[in-house]
PDB file of C-alpha atoms in Angstrom:
ATOM      1  CA  UNK A 348     -25.914   8.291   1.821  1.00 55.00           C
ATOM      2  CA  UNK A 349     -22.555  10.301   3.097  1.00 75.00           C
ATOM      3  CA  UNK A 350     -18.789   9.695   2.693  1.00 88.00           C
ATOM      4  CA  UNK A 351     -16.722   9.610  -0.690  1.00 97.00           C
ATOM      5  CA  UNK A 352     -17.007   5.819  -1.721  1.00 98.00           C
ATOM      6  CA  UNK A 353     -14.607   3.842  -2.376  1.00 98.00           C
ATOM      7  CA  UNK A 354     -14.263   0.506  -4.108  1.00 98.00           C
ATOM      8  CA  UNK A 355     -11.387  -1.994  -3.226  1.00 98.00           C
ATOM      9  CA  UNK A 356     -10.437  -5.757  -3.616  1.00 97.00           C
ATOM     10  CA  UNK A 357      -9.409  -5.830   0.930  1.00 95.00           C
ATOM     11  CA  UNK A 358      -6.271  -8.170   0.093  1.00 95.00           C
ATOM     12  CA  UNK A 359      -4.614  -5.878  -2.817  1.00 96.00           C
ATOM     13  CA  UNK A 360      -1.625  -3.554  -1.804  1.00 97.00           C
ATOM     14  CA  UNK A 361      -2.910  -0.533  -3.394  1.00 97.00           C
ATOM     15  CA  UNK A 362      -6.512  -0.877  -1.656  1.00 98.00           C
ATOM     16  CA  UNK A 363      -4.320  -1.685   1.232  1.00 98.00           C
ATOM     17  CA  UNK A 364      -2.851   1.795   1.324  1.00 98.00           C
ATOM     18  CA  UNK A 365      -6.294   3.912   0.121  1.00 98.00           C
ATOM     19  CA  UNK A 366      -7.393   2.651   3.300  1.00 98.00           C
ATOM     20  CA  UNK A 367      -5.415   2.934   6.122  1.00 98.00           C
ATOM     21  CA  UNK A 368      -4.834   6.642   4.832  1.00 98.00           C
ATOM     22  CA  UNK A 369      -8.354   7.125   5.391  1.00 98.00           C
ATOM     23  CA  UNK A 370      -8.194   5.279   8.944  1.00 97.00           C
ATOM     24  CA  UNK A 371      -5.943   8.358   9.329  1.00 98.00           C
ATOM     25  CA  UNK A 372      -6.744  11.223   7.980  1.00 97.00           C
ATOM     26  CA  UNK A 373      -9.971  10.251   9.300  1.00 97.00           C
ATOM     27  CA  UNK A 374     -12.357  10.399   5.789  1.00 97.00           C
ATOM     28  CA  UNK A 375     -15.613   9.391   5.838  1.00 96.00           C
ATOM     29  CA  UNK A 376     -15.887   5.923   3.108  1.00 97.00           C
ATOM     30  CA  UNK A 377     -18.036   3.719   2.318  1.00 97.00           C
ATOM     31  CA  UNK A 378     -16.865   1.039   1.289  1.00 97.00           C
ATOM     32  CA  UNK A 379     -17.437  -0.665  -1.432  1.00 97.00           C
ATOM     33  CA  UNK A 380     -15.963  -4.556  -1.379  1.00 97.00           C
ATOM     34  CA  UNK A 381     -14.815  -5.198  -6.183  1.00 97.00           C
ATOM     35  CA  UNK A 382     -14.509  -8.410  -6.525  1.00 95.00           C
ATOM     36  CA  UNK A 383     -11.951  -9.525  -9.385  1.00 95.00           C
ATOM     37  CA  UNK A 384     -11.666 -13.210  -8.821  1.00 91.00           C
ATOM     38  CA  UNK A 385     -15.357 -13.009 -10.121  1.00 96.00           C
ATOM     39  CA  UNK A 386     -14.561 -10.664 -12.258  1.00 96.00           C
ATOM     40  CA  UNK A 387     -16.902  -7.535 -10.732  1.00 97.00           C
ATOM     41  CA  UNK A 388     -14.360  -4.954 -12.160  1.00 97.00           C
ATOM     42  CA  UNK A 389     -15.231  -5.527 -15.667  1.00 97.00           C
ATOM     43  CA  UNK A 390     -18.805  -4.740 -15.201  1.00 97.00           C
ATOM     44  CA  UNK A 391     -20.346  -2.093 -16.556  1.00 97.00           C
ATOM     45  CA  UNK A 392     -20.907  -0.012 -14.113  1.00 95.00           C
ATOM     46  CA  UNK A 393     -17.996  -0.318 -12.508  1.00 97.00           C
ATOM     47  CA  UNK A 394     -16.236   0.705 -15.206  1.00 97.00           C
ATOM     48  CA  UNK A 395     -18.494   3.932 -15.232  1.00 96.00           C
ATOM     49  CA  UNK A 396     -16.537   4.805 -11.651  1.00 97.00           C
ATOM     50  CA  UNK A 397     -13.030   3.367 -12.606  1.00 97.00           C
ATOM     51  CA  UNK A 398     -13.026   2.725 -17.119  1.00 97.00           C
ATOM     52  CA  UNK A 399      -9.946   1.263 -15.837  1.00 97.00           C
ATOM     53  CA  UNK A 400     -11.526  -1.245 -14.432  1.00 97.00           C
ATOM     54  CA  UNK A 401      -8.550  -1.541 -11.316  1.00 97.00           C
ATOM     55  CA  UNK A 402      -8.900  -1.040  -8.149  1.00 98.00           C
ATOM     56  CA  UNK A 403      -8.912   1.220  -5.842  1.00 98.00           C
ATOM     57  CA  UNK A 404     -11.284   3.957  -7.626  1.00 98.00           C
ATOM     58  CA  UNK A 405     -13.968   6.559  -5.652  1.00 98.00           C
ATOM     59  CA  UNK A 406     -16.608   7.938  -6.952  1.00 98.00           C
ATOM     60  CA  UNK A 407     -17.095  11.238  -4.184  1.00 97.00           C
ATOM     61  CA  UNK A 408     -20.417  13.461  -4.934  1.00 96.00           C
ATOM     62  CA  UNK A 409     -20.501  12.252  -8.769  1.00 96.00           C
ATOM     63  CA  UNK A 410     -16.607  13.028  -9.538  1.00 97.00           C
ATOM     64  CA  UNK A 411     -14.566   9.101  -9.883  1.00 98.00           C
ATOM     65  CA  UNK A 412     -10.396   8.225  -9.928  1.00 97.00           C
ATOM     66  CA  UNK A 413      -8.351   5.974 -10.584  1.00 98.00           C
ATOM     67  CA  UNK A 414      -4.771   5.083  -9.202  1.00 97.00           C
ATOM     68  CA  UNK A 415      -4.312   4.413  -5.135  1.00 98.00           C
ATOM     69  CA  UNK A 416      -1.342   7.702  -4.518  1.00 97.00           C
ATOM     70  CA  UNK A 417      -3.777  10.251  -6.277  1.00 98.00           C
ATOM     71  CA  UNK A 418      -6.353   9.205  -4.266  1.00 98.00           C
ATOM     72  CA  UNK A 419      -4.692   9.553  -1.781  1.00 98.00           C
ATOM     73  CA  UNK A 420      -3.515  12.761  -1.841  1.00 98.00           C
ATOM     74  CA  UNK A 421      -7.384  13.681  -2.949  1.00 98.00           C
ATOM     75  CA  UNK A 422      -8.963  11.990  -0.323  1.00 98.00           C
ATOM     76  CA  UNK A 423      -6.509  13.630   2.194  1.00 97.00           C
ATOM     77  CA  UNK A 424      -6.821  17.551   0.448  1.00 97.00           C
ATOM     78  CA  UNK A 425      -9.814  17.328   0.641  1.00 96.00           C
ATOM     79  CA  UNK A 426     -11.725  15.805   3.069  1.00 96.00           C
ATOM     80  CA  UNK A 427      -8.682  14.752   5.789  1.00 95.00           C
ATOM     81  CA  UNK A 428      -8.347  15.870   9.733  1.00 94.00           C
ATOM     82  CA  UNK A 429      -5.099  15.381   9.613  1.00 96.00           C
ATOM     83  CA  UNK A 430      -2.879  17.901   7.233  1.00 96.00           C
ATOM     84  CA  UNK A 431      -0.014  16.360   7.868  1.00 98.00           C
ATOM     85  CA  UNK A 432      -0.614  12.780   6.040  1.00 98.00           C
ATOM     86  CA  UNK A 433       0.026  15.207   3.277  1.00 98.00           C
ATOM     87  CA  UNK A 434       1.007  18.581   3.938  1.00 98.00           C
ATOM     88  CA  UNK A 435       0.438  21.740   2.341  1.00 97.00           C
ATOM     89  CA  UNK A 436       3.743  23.173   2.593  1.00 97.00           C
ATOM     90  CA  UNK A 437       5.114  22.529  -0.295  1.00 98.00           C
ATOM     91  CA  UNK A 438       9.459  21.229   0.775  1.00 98.00           C
ATOM     92  CA  UNK A 439       7.821  18.926   3.483  1.00 98.00           C
ATOM     93  CA  UNK A 440       5.362  18.013   0.366  1.00 98.00           C
ATOM     94  CA  UNK A 441       7.217  17.593  -2.563  1.00 98.00           C
ATOM     95  CA  UNK A 442       9.511  15.181   0.580  1.00 98.00           C
ATOM     96  CA  UNK A 443       6.497  12.879   0.048  1.00 98.00           C
ATOM     97  CA  UNK A 444       5.335  12.461  -2.826  1.00 98.00           C
ATOM     98  CA  UNK A 445       9.655  12.105  -4.088  1.00 98.00           C
ATOM     99  CA  UNK A 446       8.432   9.096  -1.249  1.00 98.00           C
ATOM    100  CA  UNK A 447       5.868   7.837  -3.106  1.00 98.00           C
ATOM    101  CA  UNK A 448       8.200   7.555  -6.400  1.00 98.00           C
ATOM    102  CA  UNK A 449      10.384   5.730  -5.214  1.00 98.00           C
ATOM    103  CA  UNK A 450       7.905   2.967  -4.278  1.00 98.00           C
ATOM    104  CA  UNK A 451       6.062   2.980  -6.587  1.00 97.00           C
ATOM    105  CA  UNK A 452       9.575   3.195  -9.253  1.00 97.00           C
ATOM    106  CA  UNK A 453      11.944   1.181  -6.463  1.00 98.00           C
ATOM    107  CA  UNK A 454      11.162  -0.485  -3.662  1.00 98.00           C
ATOM    108  CA  UNK A 455       7.236  -1.595  -4.345  1.00 98.00           C
ATOM    109  CA  UNK A 456       8.236  -2.696  -8.399  1.00 98.00           C
ATOM    110  CA  UNK A 457      11.435  -4.908  -6.274  1.00 98.00           C
ATOM    111  CA  UNK A 458       9.338  -6.082  -3.903  1.00 98.00           C
ATOM    112  CA  UNK A 459       6.986  -7.405  -6.368  1.00 98.00           C
ATOM    113  CA  UNK A 460       9.264  -9.004  -9.068  1.00 98.00           C
ATOM    114  CA  UNK A 461      11.017 -10.506  -6.321  1.00 98.00           C
ATOM    115  CA  UNK A 462       7.793 -11.567  -4.387  1.00 97.00           C
ATOM    116  CA  UNK A 463       4.901 -12.210  -6.547  1.00 96.00           C
ATOM    117  CA  UNK A 464       7.168 -15.097  -8.527  1.00 96.00           C
ATOM    118  CA  UNK A 465       7.065 -16.957  -6.172  1.00 95.00           C
ATOM    119  CA  UNK A 466       3.527 -16.536  -3.882  1.00 93.00           C
ATOM    120  CA  UNK A 467       1.442 -16.778  -6.895  1.00 91.00           C
ATOM    121  CA  UNK A 468       3.041 -18.614  -9.159  1.00 91.00           C
ATOM    122  CA  UNK A 469       4.872 -20.366  -7.059  1.00 91.00           C
ATOM    123  CA  UNK A 470       8.910 -20.218  -8.765  1.00 95.00           C
ATOM    124  CA  UNK A 471      11.309 -20.258  -6.732  1.00 96.00           C
ATOM    125  CA  UNK A 472      13.476 -17.517  -5.783  1.00 97.00           C
ATOM    126  CA  UNK A 473      15.235 -15.623  -8.789  1.00 98.00           C
ATOM    127  CA  UNK A 474      18.747 -14.364  -7.240  1.00 98.00           C
ATOM    128  CA  UNK A 475      18.768 -10.816  -9.776  1.00 98.00           C
ATOM    129  CA  UNK A 476      15.568 -10.228  -8.729  1.00 98.00           C
ATOM    130  CA  UNK A 477      16.182 -11.076  -4.778  1.00 98.00           C
ATOM    131  CA  UNK A 478      20.002  -8.190  -5.790  1.00 98.00           C
ATOM    132  CA  UNK A 479      17.128  -5.713  -7.047  1.00 98.00           C
ATOM    133  CA  UNK A 480      14.694  -5.831  -3.696  1.00 98.00           C
ATOM    134  CA  UNK A 481      17.948  -5.775  -1.505  1.00 98.00           C
ATOM    135  CA  UNK A 482      19.206  -3.120  -3.021  1.00 98.00           C
ATOM    136  CA  UNK A 483      15.716  -0.909  -2.566  1.00 98.00           C
ATOM    137  CA  UNK A 484      15.691  -2.278   0.689  1.00 98.00           C
ATOM    138  CA  UNK A 485      19.065  -1.023   1.018  1.00 98.00           C
ATOM    139  CA  UNK A 486      17.984   2.544  -0.236  1.00 98.00           C
ATOM    140  CA  UNK A 487      14.549   2.983   2.272  1.00 98.00           C
ATOM    141  CA  UNK A 488      17.069   2.205   5.278  1.00 98.00           C
ATOM    142  CA  UNK A 489      19.160   4.590   4.441  1.00 98.00           C
ATOM    143  CA  UNK A 490      16.254   7.402   3.778  1.00 98.00           C
ATOM    144  CA  UNK A 491      14.799   5.701   7.577  1.00 98.00           C
ATOM    145  CA  UNK A 492      17.991   6.555   9.528  1.00 98.00           C
ATOM    146  CA  UNK A 493      17.440   9.091  12.098  1.00 97.00           C
ATOM    147  CA  UNK A 494      13.920   9.413  10.742  1.00 98.00           C
ATOM    148  CA  UNK A 495      11.119   7.533  12.779  1.00 98.00           C
ATOM    149  CA  UNK A 496       9.289   7.455   9.751  1.00 98.00           C
ATOM    150  CA  UNK A 497       9.097   7.549   5.710  1.00 98.00           C
ATOM    151  CA  UNK A 498       9.577  11.578   5.765  1.00 98.00           C
ATOM    152  CA  UNK A 499      10.961  12.012   9.265  1.00 98.00           C
ATOM    153  CA  UNK A 500       8.999  11.904  12.651  1.00 97.00           C
ATOM    154  CA  UNK A 501       5.758  12.985  11.313  1.00 98.00           C
ATOM    155  CA  UNK A 502       2.967   9.787   9.490  1.00 98.00           C
ATOM    156  CA  UNK A 503       2.723  10.500   5.821  1.00 98.00           C
ATOM    157  CA  UNK A 504       1.170   8.870   3.125  1.00 98.00           C
ATOM    158  CA  UNK A 505       4.244   7.697   1.999  1.00 98.00           C
ATOM    159  CA  UNK A 506       4.524   5.223   4.666  1.00 98.00           C
ATOM    160  CA  UNK A 507       1.189   3.607   3.532  1.00 98.00           C
ATOM    161  CA  UNK A 508       2.381   2.455   0.456  1.00 98.00           C
ATOM    162  CA  UNK A 509       6.005   1.604   1.832  1.00 98.00           C
ATOM    163  CA  UNK A 510       4.074  -0.771   4.100  1.00 98.00           C
ATOM    164  CA  UNK A 511       2.359  -2.353   2.204  1.00 98.00           C
ATOM    165  CA  UNK A 512       5.554  -2.864  -0.580  1.00 98.00           C
ATOM    166  CA  UNK A 513       7.061  -4.341   2.753  1.00 98.00           C
ATOM    167  CA  UNK A 514       3.644  -6.100   3.942  1.00 98.00           C
ATOM    168  CA  UNK A 515       4.371  -8.607  -0.008  1.00 97.00           C
ATOM    169  CA  UNK A 516       8.016  -9.532   1.667  1.00 98.00           C
ATOM    170  CA  UNK A 517       6.689 -10.098   5.189  1.00 97.00           C
ATOM    171  CA  UNK A 518       3.951 -12.248   4.295  1.00 96.00           C
ATOM    172  CA  UNK A 519       7.088 -14.311   2.125  1.00 95.00           C
ATOM    173  CA  UNK A 520       8.643 -14.530   5.448  1.00 96.00           C
ATOM    174  CA  UNK A 521      11.338 -12.675   4.236  1.00 97.00           C
ATOM    175  CA  UNK A 522      14.290 -11.831   6.715  1.00 98.00           C
ATOM    176  CA  UNK A 523      13.963  -8.211   7.138  1.00 98.00           C
ATOM    177  CA  UNK A 524      16.450  -8.677  10.441  1.00 98.00           C
ATOM    178  CA  UNK A 525      19.685  -7.302   8.287  1.00 98.00           C
ATOM    179  CA  UNK A 526      17.563  -4.166   7.585  1.00 98.00           C
ATOM    180  CA  UNK A 527      17.307  -2.091  11.570  1.00 98.00           C
ATOM    181  CA  UNK A 528      15.620   0.952  10.729  1.00 98.00           C
ATOM    182  CA  UNK A 529      13.320  -0.607   7.658  1.00 98.00           C
ATOM    183  CA  UNK A 530      12.287  -2.943  11.076  1.00 98.00           C
ATOM    184  CA  UNK A 531      12.267  -0.443  13.886  1.00 98.00           C
ATOM    185  CA  UNK A 532       9.587   1.038  11.541  1.00 98.00           C
ATOM    186  CA  UNK A 533       7.877  -2.107  10.131  1.00 98.00           C
ATOM    187  CA  UNK A 534       7.127  -2.343  14.301  1.00 98.00           C
ATOM    188  CA  UNK A 535       5.571   1.638  14.263  1.00 98.00           C
ATOM    189  CA  UNK A 536       3.723   1.215  11.658  1.00 98.00           C
ATOM    190  CA  UNK A 537       2.069  -3.274  13.449  1.00 98.00           C
ATOM    191  CA  UNK A 538       1.292  -0.056  16.527  1.00 98.00           C
ATOM    192  CA  UNK A 539      -0.858   1.348  14.739  1.00 98.00           C
ATOM    193  CA  UNK A 540      -4.294   1.078  16.391  1.00 98.00           C
ATOM    194  CA  UNK A 541      -5.856  -0.542  11.928  1.00 98.00           C
ATOM    195  CA  UNK A 542      -3.505  -1.963  10.805  1.00 98.00           C
ATOM    196  CA  UNK A 543      -4.071  -5.249  11.225  1.00 97.00           C
ATOM    197  CA  UNK A 544      -7.332  -4.294  10.191  1.00 97.00           C
ATOM    198  CA  UNK A 545      -6.244  -3.402   7.559  1.00 97.00           C
ATOM    199  CA  UNK A 546      -3.745  -5.953   6.583  1.00 97.00           C
ATOM    200  CA  UNK A 547      -5.204  -9.251   8.240  1.00 96.00           C
ATOM    201  CA  UNK A 548      -6.782 -10.131   4.281  1.00 96.00           C
ATOM    202  CA  UNK A 549      -3.510  -9.959   2.848  1.00 96.00           C
ATOM    203  CA  UNK A 550      -1.824 -12.368   4.361  1.00 96.00           C
ATOM    204  CA  UNK A 551      -5.626 -14.270   4.775  1.00 95.00           C
ATOM    205  CA  UNK A 552      -4.981 -15.341   0.759  1.00 93.00           C
ATOM    206  CA  UNK A 553      -1.537 -16.213   0.578  1.00 92.00           C
ATOM    207  CA  UNK A 554      -2.122 -18.782   3.314  1.00 91.00           C
ATOM    208  CA  UNK A 555      -5.452 -20.065   1.546  1.00 90.00           C
ATOM    209  CA  UNK A 556      -3.185 -20.112  -1.776  1.00 85.00           C
ATOM    210  CA  UNK A 557      -0.301 -21.798   0.467  1.00 82.00           C
ATOM    211  CA  UNK A 558      -3.124 -24.182   1.341  1.00 79.00           C
ATOM    212  CA  UNK A 559      -4.024 -25.053  -2.206  1.00 74.00           C
ATOM    213  CA  UNK A 560      -1.807 -27.674  -3.738  1.00 55.00           C
TER     214      UNK A 560
END
C-alpha cells in the first residue's frame, strides 16, 4: 500500500498534531490505530516500530521513528506538498523550531500540569499550576501580537502543536477570553477544514470520562 503508515491513538494530542500536519501538507498516510487502553503499544509488533512504546510513530517503507514533532518535520521535508508548513529557509525554519520548543518546554507543560489532573483524575484546581499556565498563555498572547499564526501570517506545524495544547484547556471549559490574540488564533485554527475530524475524538474522550462516576 502506498503512503506512510502512521500509528496513532486518535484522542492523543501529539497524534492529533501529526494528523493535522499530514492533512495540511497533503502527505499520503495509512492510519493505523493503536489502542493503548488495551496495551497494543506494548505488543511485540508495535515495539519493533517504536521501541519507546509510545504514539505516534511512523513506518516509511522501513524507516521507523517516534516523537510527534520530529515526525512532522520529517514528513513535511520528505513528503509534504506545502513547504511553508516547515520552511527550508534557515531563519524562517528557526522561528518555527523556536515555537515548537516553546510548546514542548513551556506551553504544553504548563497547560497539561494544570488541566490533566482535573480532566483525568478529578482533582481540584491547583492555584500555583494555574498561575504557571496563565504565564504561558501570556507569553503566547504576546507572540501572536500582529500575527495570524504562531510564527507570522503563515500556518506552520508549530500551530498544530500549540493547538492541541490549548485544546486541553478548552476541553476543561477554562475561560480563555482574557487572551484576545489567542482566542482569534484559536478560531482561525477551528476554521481549518480538518479541525473537527482530527480533534473530535479528544472531546469525546473527555465527555465520556466526565460521565463516569
